[in-house]
Tab-separated table of C-alpha atoms in Angstrom:
chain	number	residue	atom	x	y	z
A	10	UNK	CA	29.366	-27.934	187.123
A	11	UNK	CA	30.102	-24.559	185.585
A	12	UNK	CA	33.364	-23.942	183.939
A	13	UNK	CA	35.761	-20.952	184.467
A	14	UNK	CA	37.081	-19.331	181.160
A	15	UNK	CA	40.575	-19.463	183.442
A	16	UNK	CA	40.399	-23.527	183.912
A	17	UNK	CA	38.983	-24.319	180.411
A	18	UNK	CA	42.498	-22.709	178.843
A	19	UNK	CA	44.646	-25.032	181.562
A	20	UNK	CA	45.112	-27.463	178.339
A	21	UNK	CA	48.535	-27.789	177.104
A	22	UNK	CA	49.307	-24.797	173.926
A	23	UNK	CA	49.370	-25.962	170.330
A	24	UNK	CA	50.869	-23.314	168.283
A	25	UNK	CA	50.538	-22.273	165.165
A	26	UNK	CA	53.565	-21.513	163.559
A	27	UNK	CA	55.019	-19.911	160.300
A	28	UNK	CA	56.067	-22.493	158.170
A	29	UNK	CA	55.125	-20.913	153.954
A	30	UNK	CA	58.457	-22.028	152.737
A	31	UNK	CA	57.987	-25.412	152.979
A	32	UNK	CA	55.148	-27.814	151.530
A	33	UNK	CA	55.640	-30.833	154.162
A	34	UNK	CA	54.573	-28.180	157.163
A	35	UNK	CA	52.381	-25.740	155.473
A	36	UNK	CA	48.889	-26.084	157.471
A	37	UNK	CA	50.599	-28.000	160.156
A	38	UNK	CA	50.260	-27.808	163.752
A	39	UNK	CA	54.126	-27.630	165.862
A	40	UNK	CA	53.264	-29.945	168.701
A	41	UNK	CA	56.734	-28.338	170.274
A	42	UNK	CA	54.839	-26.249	171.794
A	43	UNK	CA	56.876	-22.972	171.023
A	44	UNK	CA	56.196	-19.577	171.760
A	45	UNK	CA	57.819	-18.179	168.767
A	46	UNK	CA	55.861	-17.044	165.419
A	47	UNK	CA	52.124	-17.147	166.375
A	48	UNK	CA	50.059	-16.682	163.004
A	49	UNK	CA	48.533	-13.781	162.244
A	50	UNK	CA	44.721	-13.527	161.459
A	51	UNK	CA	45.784	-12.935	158.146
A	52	UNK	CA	47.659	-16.196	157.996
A	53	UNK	CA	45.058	-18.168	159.937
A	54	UNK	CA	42.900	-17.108	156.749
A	55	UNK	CA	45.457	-18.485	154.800
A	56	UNK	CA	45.745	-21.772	156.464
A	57	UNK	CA	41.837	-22.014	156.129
A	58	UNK	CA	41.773	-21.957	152.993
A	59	UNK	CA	44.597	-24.301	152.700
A	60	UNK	CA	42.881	-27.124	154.514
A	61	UNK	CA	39.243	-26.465	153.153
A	62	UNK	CA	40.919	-26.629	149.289
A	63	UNK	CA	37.863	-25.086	147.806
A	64	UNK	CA	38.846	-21.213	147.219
A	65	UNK	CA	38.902	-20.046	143.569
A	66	UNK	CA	38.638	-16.962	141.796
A	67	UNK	CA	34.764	-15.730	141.568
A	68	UNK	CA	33.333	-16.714	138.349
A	69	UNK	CA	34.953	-19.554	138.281
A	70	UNK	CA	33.553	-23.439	139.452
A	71	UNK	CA	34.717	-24.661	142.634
A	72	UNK	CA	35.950	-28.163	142.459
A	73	UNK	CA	38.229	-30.345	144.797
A	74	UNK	CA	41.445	-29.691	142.685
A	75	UNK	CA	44.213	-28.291	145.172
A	76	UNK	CA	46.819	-30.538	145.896
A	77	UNK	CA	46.588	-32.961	148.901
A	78	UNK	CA	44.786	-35.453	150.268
A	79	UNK	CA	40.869	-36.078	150.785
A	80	UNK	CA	39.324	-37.657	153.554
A	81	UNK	CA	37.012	-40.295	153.202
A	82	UNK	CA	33.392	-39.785	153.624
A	83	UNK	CA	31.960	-41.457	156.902
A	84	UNK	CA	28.796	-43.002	157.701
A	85	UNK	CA	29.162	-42.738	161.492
A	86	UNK	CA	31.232	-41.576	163.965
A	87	UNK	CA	32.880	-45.025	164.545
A	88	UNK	CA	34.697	-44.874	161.073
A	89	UNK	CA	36.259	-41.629	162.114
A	90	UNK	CA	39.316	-41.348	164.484
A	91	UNK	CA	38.870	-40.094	167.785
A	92	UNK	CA	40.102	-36.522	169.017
A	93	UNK	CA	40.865	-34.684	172.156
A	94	UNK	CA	40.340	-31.182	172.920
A	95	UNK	CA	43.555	-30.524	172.632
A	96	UNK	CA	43.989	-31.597	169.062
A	97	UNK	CA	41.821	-28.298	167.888
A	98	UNK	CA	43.623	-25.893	169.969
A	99	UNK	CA	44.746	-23.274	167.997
A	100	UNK	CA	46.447	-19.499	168.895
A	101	UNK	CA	46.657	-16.946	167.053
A	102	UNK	CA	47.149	-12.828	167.081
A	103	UNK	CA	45.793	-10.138	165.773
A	104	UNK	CA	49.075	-7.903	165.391
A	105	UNK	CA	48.046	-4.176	166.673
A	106	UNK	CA	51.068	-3.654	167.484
A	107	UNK	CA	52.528	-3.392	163.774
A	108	UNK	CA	50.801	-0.032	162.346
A	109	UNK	CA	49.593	-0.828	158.833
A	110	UNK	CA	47.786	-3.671	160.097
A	111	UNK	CA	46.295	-1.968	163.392
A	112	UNK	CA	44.331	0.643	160.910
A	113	UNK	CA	41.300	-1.098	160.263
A	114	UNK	CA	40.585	-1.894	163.681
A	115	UNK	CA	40.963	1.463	164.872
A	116	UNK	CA	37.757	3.967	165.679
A	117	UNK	CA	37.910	7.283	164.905
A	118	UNK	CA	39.045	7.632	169.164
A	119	UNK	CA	41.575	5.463	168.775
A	120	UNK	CA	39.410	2.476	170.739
A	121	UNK	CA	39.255	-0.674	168.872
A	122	UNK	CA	36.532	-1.705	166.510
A	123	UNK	CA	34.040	-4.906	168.104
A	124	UNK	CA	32.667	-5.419	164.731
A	125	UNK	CA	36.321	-6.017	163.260
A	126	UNK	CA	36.807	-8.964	166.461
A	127	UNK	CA	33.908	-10.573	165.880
A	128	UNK	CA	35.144	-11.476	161.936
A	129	UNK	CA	38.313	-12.434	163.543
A	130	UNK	CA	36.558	-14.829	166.048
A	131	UNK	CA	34.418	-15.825	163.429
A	132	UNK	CA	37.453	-17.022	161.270
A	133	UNK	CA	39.337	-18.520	163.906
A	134	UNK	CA	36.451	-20.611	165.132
A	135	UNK	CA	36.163	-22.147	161.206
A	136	UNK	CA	39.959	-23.350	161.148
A	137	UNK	CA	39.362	-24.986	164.837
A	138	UNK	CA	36.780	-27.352	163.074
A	139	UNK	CA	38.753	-27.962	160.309
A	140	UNK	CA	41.470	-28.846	162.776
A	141	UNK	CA	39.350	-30.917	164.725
A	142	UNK	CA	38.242	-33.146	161.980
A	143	UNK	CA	41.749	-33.870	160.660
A	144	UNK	CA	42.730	-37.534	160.157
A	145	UNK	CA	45.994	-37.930	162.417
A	146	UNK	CA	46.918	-40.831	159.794
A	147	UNK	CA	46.477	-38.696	156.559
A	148	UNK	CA	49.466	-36.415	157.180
A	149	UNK	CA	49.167	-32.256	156.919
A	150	UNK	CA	47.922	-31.789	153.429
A	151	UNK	CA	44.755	-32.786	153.572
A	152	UNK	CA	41.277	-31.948	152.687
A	153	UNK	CA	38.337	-31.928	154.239
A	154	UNK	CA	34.927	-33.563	152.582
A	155	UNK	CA	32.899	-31.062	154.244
A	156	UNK	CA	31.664	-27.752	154.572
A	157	UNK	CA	31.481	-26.269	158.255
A	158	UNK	CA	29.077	-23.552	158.700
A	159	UNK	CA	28.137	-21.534	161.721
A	160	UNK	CA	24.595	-22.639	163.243
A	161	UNK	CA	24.500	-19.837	166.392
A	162	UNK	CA	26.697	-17.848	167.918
A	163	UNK	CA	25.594	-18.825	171.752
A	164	UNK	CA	26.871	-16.067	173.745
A	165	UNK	CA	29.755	-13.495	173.472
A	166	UNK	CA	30.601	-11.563	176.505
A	167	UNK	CA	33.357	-8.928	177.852
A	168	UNK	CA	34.965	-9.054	181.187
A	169	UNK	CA	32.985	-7.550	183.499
A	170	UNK	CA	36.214	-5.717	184.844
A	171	UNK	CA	35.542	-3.400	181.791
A	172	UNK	CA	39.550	-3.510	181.140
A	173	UNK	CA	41.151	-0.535	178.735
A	174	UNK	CA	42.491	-2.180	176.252
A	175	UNK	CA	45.111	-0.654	173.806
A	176	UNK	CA	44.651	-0.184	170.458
A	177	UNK	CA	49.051	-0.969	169.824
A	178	UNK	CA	49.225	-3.968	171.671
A	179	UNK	CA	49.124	-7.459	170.109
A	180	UNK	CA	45.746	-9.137	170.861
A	181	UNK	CA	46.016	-13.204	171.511
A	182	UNK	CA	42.673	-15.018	170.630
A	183	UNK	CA	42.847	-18.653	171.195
A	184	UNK	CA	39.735	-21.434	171.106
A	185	UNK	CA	38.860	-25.194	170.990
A	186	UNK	CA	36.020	-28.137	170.499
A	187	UNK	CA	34.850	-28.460	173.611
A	188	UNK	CA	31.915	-30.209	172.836
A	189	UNK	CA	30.753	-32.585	169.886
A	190	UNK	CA	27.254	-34.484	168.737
A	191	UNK	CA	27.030	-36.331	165.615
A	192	UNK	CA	27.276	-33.165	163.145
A	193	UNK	CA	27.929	-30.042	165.482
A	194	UNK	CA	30.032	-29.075	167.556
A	195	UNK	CA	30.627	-26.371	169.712
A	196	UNK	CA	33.973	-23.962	169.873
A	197	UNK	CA	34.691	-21.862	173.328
A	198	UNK	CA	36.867	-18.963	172.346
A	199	UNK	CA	39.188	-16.089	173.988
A	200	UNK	CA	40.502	-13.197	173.722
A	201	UNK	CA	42.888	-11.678	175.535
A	202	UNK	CA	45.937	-8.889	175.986
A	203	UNK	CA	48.649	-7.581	177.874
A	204	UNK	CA	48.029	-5.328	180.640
A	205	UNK	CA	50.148	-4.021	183.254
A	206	UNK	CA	52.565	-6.947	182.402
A	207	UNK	CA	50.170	-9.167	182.877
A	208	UNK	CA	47.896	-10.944	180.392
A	209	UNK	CA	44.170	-10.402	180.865
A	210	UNK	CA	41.082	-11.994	179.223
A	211	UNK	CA	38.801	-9.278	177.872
A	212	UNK	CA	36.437	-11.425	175.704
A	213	UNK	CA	34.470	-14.756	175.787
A	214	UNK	CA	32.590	-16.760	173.200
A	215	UNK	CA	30.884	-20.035	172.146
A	216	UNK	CA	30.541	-20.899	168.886
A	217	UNK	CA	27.884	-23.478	167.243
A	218	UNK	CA	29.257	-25.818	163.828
A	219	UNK	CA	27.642	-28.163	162.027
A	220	UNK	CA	28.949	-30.109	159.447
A	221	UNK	CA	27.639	-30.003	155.765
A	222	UNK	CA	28.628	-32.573	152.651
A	223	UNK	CA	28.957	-29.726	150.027
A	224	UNK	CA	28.188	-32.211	147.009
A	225	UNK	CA	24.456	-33.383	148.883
A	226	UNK	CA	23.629	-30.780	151.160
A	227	UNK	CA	23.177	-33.537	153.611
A	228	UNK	CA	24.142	-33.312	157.091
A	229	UNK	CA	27.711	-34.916	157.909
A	230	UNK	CA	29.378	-36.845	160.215
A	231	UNK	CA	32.390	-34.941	162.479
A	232	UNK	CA	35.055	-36.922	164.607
A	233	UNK	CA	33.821	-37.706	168.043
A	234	UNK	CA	35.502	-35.890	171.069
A	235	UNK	CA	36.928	-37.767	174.064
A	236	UNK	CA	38.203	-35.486	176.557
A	237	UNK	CA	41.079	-35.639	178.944
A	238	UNK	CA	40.892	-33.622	181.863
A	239	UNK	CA	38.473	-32.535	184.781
A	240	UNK	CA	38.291	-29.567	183.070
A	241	UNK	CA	37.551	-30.845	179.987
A	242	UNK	CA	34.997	-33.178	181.321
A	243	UNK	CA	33.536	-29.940	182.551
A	244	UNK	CA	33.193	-28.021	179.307
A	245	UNK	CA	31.703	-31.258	177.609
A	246	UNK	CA	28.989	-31.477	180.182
A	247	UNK	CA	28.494	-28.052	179.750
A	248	UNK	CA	28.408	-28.259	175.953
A	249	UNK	CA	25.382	-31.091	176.770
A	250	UNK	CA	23.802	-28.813	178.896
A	251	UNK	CA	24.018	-25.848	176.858
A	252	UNK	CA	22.498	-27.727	174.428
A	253	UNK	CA	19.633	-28.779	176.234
A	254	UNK	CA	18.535	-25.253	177.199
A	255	UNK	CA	18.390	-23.832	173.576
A	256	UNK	CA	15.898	-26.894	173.204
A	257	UNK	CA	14.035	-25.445	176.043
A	258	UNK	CA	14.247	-22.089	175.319
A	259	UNK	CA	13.333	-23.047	171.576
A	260	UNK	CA	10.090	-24.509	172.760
A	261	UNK	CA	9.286	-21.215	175.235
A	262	UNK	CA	9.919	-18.709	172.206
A	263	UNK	CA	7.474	-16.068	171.834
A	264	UNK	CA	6.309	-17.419	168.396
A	265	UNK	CA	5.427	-20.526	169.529
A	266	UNK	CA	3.939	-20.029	173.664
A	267	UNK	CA	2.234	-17.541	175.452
A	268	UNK	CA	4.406	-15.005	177.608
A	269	UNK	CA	3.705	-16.124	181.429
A	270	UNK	CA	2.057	-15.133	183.840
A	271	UNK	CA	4.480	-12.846	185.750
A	272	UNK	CA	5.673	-11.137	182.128
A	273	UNK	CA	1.580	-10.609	181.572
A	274	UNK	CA	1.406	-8.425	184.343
A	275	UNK	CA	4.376	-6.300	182.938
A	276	UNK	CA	3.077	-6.151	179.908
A	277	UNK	CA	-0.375	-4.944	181.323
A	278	UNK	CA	1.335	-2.356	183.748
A	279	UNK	CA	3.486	-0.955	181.014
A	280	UNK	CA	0.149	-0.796	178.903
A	281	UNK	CA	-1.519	1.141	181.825
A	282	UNK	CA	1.087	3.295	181.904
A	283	UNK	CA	0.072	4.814	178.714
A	284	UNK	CA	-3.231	5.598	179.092
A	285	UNK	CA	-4.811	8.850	179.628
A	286	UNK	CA	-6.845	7.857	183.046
A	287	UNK	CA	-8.724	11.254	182.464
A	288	UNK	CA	-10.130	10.430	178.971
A	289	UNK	CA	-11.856	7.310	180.150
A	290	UNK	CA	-10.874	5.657	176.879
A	291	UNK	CA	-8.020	2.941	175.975
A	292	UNK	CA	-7.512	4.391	172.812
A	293	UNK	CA	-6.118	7.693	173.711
A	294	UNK	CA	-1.948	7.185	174.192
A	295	UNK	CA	-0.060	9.064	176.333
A	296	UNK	CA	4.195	8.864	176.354
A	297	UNK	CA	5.430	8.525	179.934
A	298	UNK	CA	7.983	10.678	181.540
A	299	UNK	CA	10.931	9.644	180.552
A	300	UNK	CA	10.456	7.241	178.203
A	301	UNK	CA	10.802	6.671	174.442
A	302	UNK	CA	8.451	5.235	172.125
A	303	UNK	CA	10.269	1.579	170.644
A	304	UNK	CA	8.741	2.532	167.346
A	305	UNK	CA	11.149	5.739	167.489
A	306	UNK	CA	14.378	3.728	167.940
A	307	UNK	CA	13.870	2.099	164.494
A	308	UNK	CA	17.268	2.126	162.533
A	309	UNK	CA	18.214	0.533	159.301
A	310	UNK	CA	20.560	-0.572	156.470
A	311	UNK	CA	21.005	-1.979	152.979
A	312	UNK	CA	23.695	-4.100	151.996
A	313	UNK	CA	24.299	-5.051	148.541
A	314	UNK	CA	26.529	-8.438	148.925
A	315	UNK	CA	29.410	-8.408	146.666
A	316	UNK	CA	31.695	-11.398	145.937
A	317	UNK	CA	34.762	-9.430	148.271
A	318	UNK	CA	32.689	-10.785	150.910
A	319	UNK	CA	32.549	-13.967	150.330
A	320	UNK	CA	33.519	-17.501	152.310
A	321	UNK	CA	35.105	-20.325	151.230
A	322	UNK	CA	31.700	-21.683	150.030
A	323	UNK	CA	30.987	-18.704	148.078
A	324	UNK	CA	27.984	-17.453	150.419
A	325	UNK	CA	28.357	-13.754	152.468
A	326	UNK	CA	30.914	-14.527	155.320
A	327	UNK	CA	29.327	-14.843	158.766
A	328	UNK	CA	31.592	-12.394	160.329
A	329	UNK	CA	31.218	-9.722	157.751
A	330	UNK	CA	27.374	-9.891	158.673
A	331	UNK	CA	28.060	-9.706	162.385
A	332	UNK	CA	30.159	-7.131	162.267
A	333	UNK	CA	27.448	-5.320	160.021
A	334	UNK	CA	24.903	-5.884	162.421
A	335	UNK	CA	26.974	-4.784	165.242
A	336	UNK	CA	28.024	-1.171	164.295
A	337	UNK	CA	24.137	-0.243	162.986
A	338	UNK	CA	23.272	-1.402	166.652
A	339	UNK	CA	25.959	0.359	167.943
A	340	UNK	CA	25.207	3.461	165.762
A	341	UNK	CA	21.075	2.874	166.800
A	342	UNK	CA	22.154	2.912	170.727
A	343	UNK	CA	24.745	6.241	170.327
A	344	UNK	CA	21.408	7.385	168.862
A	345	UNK	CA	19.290	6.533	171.777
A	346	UNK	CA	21.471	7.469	174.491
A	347	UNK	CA	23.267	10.635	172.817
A	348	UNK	CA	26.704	9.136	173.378
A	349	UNK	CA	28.653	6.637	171.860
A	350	UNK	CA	28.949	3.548	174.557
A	351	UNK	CA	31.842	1.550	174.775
A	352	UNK	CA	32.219	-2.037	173.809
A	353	UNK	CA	29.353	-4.484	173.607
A	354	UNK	CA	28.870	-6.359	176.700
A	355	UNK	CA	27.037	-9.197	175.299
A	356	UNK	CA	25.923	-10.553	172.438
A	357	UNK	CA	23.696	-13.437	172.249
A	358	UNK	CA	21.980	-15.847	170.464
A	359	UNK	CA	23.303	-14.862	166.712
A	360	UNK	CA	21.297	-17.226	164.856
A	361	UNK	CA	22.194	-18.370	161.546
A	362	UNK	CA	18.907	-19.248	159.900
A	363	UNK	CA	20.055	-19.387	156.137
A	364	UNK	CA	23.191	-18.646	153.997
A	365	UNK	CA	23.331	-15.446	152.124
A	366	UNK	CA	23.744	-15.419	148.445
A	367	UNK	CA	26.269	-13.366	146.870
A	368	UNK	CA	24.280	-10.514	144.773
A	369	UNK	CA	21.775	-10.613	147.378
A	370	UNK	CA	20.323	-7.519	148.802
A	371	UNK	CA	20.456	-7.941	152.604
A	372	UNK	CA	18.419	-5.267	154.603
A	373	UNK	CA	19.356	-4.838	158.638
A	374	UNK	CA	16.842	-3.314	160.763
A	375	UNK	CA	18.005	-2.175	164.212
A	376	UNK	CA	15.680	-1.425	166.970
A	377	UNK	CA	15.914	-0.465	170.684
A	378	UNK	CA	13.770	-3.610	172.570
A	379	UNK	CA	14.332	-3.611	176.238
A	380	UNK	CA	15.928	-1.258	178.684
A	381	UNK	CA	17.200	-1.706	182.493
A	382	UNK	CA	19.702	1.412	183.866
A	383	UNK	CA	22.596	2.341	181.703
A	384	UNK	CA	21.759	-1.022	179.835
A	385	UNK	CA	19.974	-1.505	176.421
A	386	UNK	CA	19.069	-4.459	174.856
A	387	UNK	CA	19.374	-3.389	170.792
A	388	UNK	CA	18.085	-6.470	168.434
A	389	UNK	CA	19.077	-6.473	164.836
A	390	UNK	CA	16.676	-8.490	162.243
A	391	UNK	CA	18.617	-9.372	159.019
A	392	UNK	CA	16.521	-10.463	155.924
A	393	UNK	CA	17.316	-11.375	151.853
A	394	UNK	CA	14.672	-8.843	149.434
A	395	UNK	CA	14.456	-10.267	146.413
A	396	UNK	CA	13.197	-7.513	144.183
A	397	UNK	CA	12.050	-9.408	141.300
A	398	UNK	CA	9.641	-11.587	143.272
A	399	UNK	CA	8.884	-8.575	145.810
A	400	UNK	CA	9.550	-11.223	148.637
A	401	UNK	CA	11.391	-10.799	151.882
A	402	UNK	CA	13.102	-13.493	153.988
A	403	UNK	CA	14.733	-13.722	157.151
A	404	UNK	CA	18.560	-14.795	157.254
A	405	UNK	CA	19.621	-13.557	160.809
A	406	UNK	CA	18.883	-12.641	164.149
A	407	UNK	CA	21.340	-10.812	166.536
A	408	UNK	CA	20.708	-9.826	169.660
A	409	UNK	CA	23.452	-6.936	171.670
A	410	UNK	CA	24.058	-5.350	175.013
A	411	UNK	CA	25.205	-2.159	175.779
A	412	UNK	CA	25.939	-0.348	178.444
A	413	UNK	CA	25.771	3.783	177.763
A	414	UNK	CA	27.107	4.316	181.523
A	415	UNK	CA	23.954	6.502	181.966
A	416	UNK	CA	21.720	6.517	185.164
A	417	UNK	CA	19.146	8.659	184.010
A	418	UNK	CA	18.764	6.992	180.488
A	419	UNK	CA	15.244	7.101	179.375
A	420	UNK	CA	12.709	3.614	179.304
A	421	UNK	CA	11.978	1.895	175.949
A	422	UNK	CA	7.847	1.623	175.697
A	423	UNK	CA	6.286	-0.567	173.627
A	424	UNK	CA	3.021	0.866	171.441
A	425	UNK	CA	1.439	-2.828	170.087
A	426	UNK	CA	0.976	-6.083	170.754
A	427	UNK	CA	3.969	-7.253	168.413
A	428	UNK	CA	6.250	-4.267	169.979
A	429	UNK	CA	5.365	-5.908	173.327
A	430	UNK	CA	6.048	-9.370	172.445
A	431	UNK	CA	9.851	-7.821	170.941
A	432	UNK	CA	9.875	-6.128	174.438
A	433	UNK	CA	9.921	-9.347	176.491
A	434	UNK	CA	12.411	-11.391	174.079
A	435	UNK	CA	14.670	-8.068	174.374
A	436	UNK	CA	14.029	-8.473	178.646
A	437	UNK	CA	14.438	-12.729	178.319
A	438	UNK	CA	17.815	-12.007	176.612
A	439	UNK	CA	19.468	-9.488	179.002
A	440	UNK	CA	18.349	-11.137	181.954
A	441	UNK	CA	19.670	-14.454	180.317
């Protein structure tokens, strides 16, 4: 049973709420349900760090010193207490409406900046783990024993009623566990913001967790989830089923099978495509009409990573990278179409394949993949280069969507085998 973004946020609101001046609610969720003070995604930073208790100047050794109380370390799932859905709900806003803030997530047009709400969603979707894996019995200081790190980034996607959003008006992003195994757990998050009077949801996402035991590196074990509500029920099974096709799809990856049958054929077609019939030869290349060579669409960045970026575990912060990887795919798509598309339809399948080390040079290469219409499929290939050992390794993997609004916008073609092979995953993700 699929599950409307509209039914999943039919739970009962848990608000944040300002409460600094006092130590009994700092971190603490008002179960009053008001409407008044929703945090910031400043504050929601602030409250992060609050419950994670790790944060220290950089130079300096982390160590479990802040005040409050830590939670046990559990074996299984039956030591830990058992949550609802609702107990990770959290709300929050990013404040465009207040000028000084509204700055940084302003393009040069006066649109807003993807990259900027994708390290918002990113820090939102930490604090709803933390939240789920509170102790109801320890009270509203305490600690967490763990380390939650993002695994994937499933799927982000816009509304396909390509709303104009306004760059002065408040932005409400709101999210919960809506599914849990024994160490992950998955967060489905929203966007949304006032239109016409009316609130409209512009922005979709589903967030992968797993839990770490920062002292072993060991896997660890989160509080199981018991939900409520049909619609709860729902997004579980989903969460279970979601989970069963990146199995699948895991085991039908490029690197691993064949391409079949039917994506053969393409592959052979497109090849045909660039032959010169006249020469009577396969190796003289010929660029179709329209078309642009994928080896032409190569863009790329350096990033030296500084300790400003930083997490609360002292590795590169997830949603600096995305946003990093974002705006060179952006920039490598304005490139390829000659204008500069709008928001990101989709992205998909942001895998997380290894922290990044602060001091690390991280190089991005962009590329142009698959094309269908106004649509291209840009992938973005992050990996460490560790100049001293003259090795390179891979860290991420982000796959975007864009669509330039062009009819007439020209066909990626694929040269080599390996281009070939990056043309079908680009196709297998946009048709996903």
């Amino acid at each position: 049973m699929a599950l409307s973004p509209r039914n999943l946020m039919r739970i009962s609101p848990v608000t944040w709420t300002r409460c600094f001046s006092s130590s009994a609610c700092r971190g603490s969720v008002d179960n009053n349900n008001s409407n008044d003070g929703l945090l910031t995604i400043k504050e929601v930073r602030t409250h992060l760090m609050n419950m994670v208790g790790v944060r220290s100047q950089w130079g300096q050794e982390n160590a479990w010193q802040n005040p409050g109380v830590m939670q046990p370390v559990a074996e299984s799932q039956s030591e830990l207490p058992m949550r609802k859905p609702s107990d990770s709900l959290v709300r929050a806003r990013i404040p465009l409406s207040d000028a000084n803030a509204r700055e940084k997530y302003l393009l040069h047009n006066g649109g807003i900046r993807f990259g900027r709400l994708l390290e918002d969603f990113d820090t939102l979707a930490g604090l709803i783990c933390y939240q789920h894996n509170k102790n109801p019995n320890l009270g509203d200081e305490q600690k967490s024993p763990y380390a939650f790190v993002t695994v994937l980034v499933d799927r982000i996607e816009q509304s396909s009623s390509q709303l104009a959003l306004s760059s002065k008006k408040d932005i409400n992003a709101r999210g919960n566990v809506t599914w849990v195994g024994k160490s992950s757990m998955e967060c489905s998050m929203y966007m949304e913001q006032e239109i016409d009077g009316e609130s409209h949801q512009f922005l979709s996402a589903k967030y992968l967790f797993a839990a770490r035991n920062p002292l072993t590196q060991k896997a660890g074990v989160i509080n199981p989830l018991e939900p409520q509500t049909p619609e709860e029920k729902a997004a579980f099974q989903l969460g279970e089923e979601n989970k069963k096709k990146r199995q699948l799809e895991g085991s039908k990856s490029l690197l691993k099978a064949p391409p079949s049958k039917e994506e053969r054929l393409i592959i052979h077609d497109m090849f045909l495509s660039t032959i010169d019939q006249k020469s009577g030869s396969l190796k003289v290349n010929i660029k179709p009409e329209n078309t642009i060579w994928m080896e032409d669409t190569i863009l790329k960045s350096l990033i030296i990573c500084h300790p400003e970026q930083r997490n609360l575990y002292n590795k590169m912060f997830g949603g600096f990278l995305m946003r990093q990887a974002y705006e060179l795919a952006w920039s490598n798509a304005s490139i390829y179409s000659k204008k500069r598309p709008g928001m990101c339809k989709v992205v998909d399948d942001i895998l997380f394949r290894k922290p990044v080390e602060i001091g690390s040079l991280l190089f991005l290469s962009s590329q142009v993949v698959y094309s269908s219409g106004p649509d291209l499929q840009v992938h973005v290939h992050a990996e460490v280069l560790n100049p001293q050992e003259d090795t390179r390794e891979t860290t991420n993997d982000f796959h975007f969507t864009f669509d330039t609004g062009l009819a007439d916008l020209p066909r990626v073609m694929p040269k080599t085998y390996a281009e070939a092979m990056m043309y079908l995953m680009g196709k297998r993700h946009y048709e996903s």
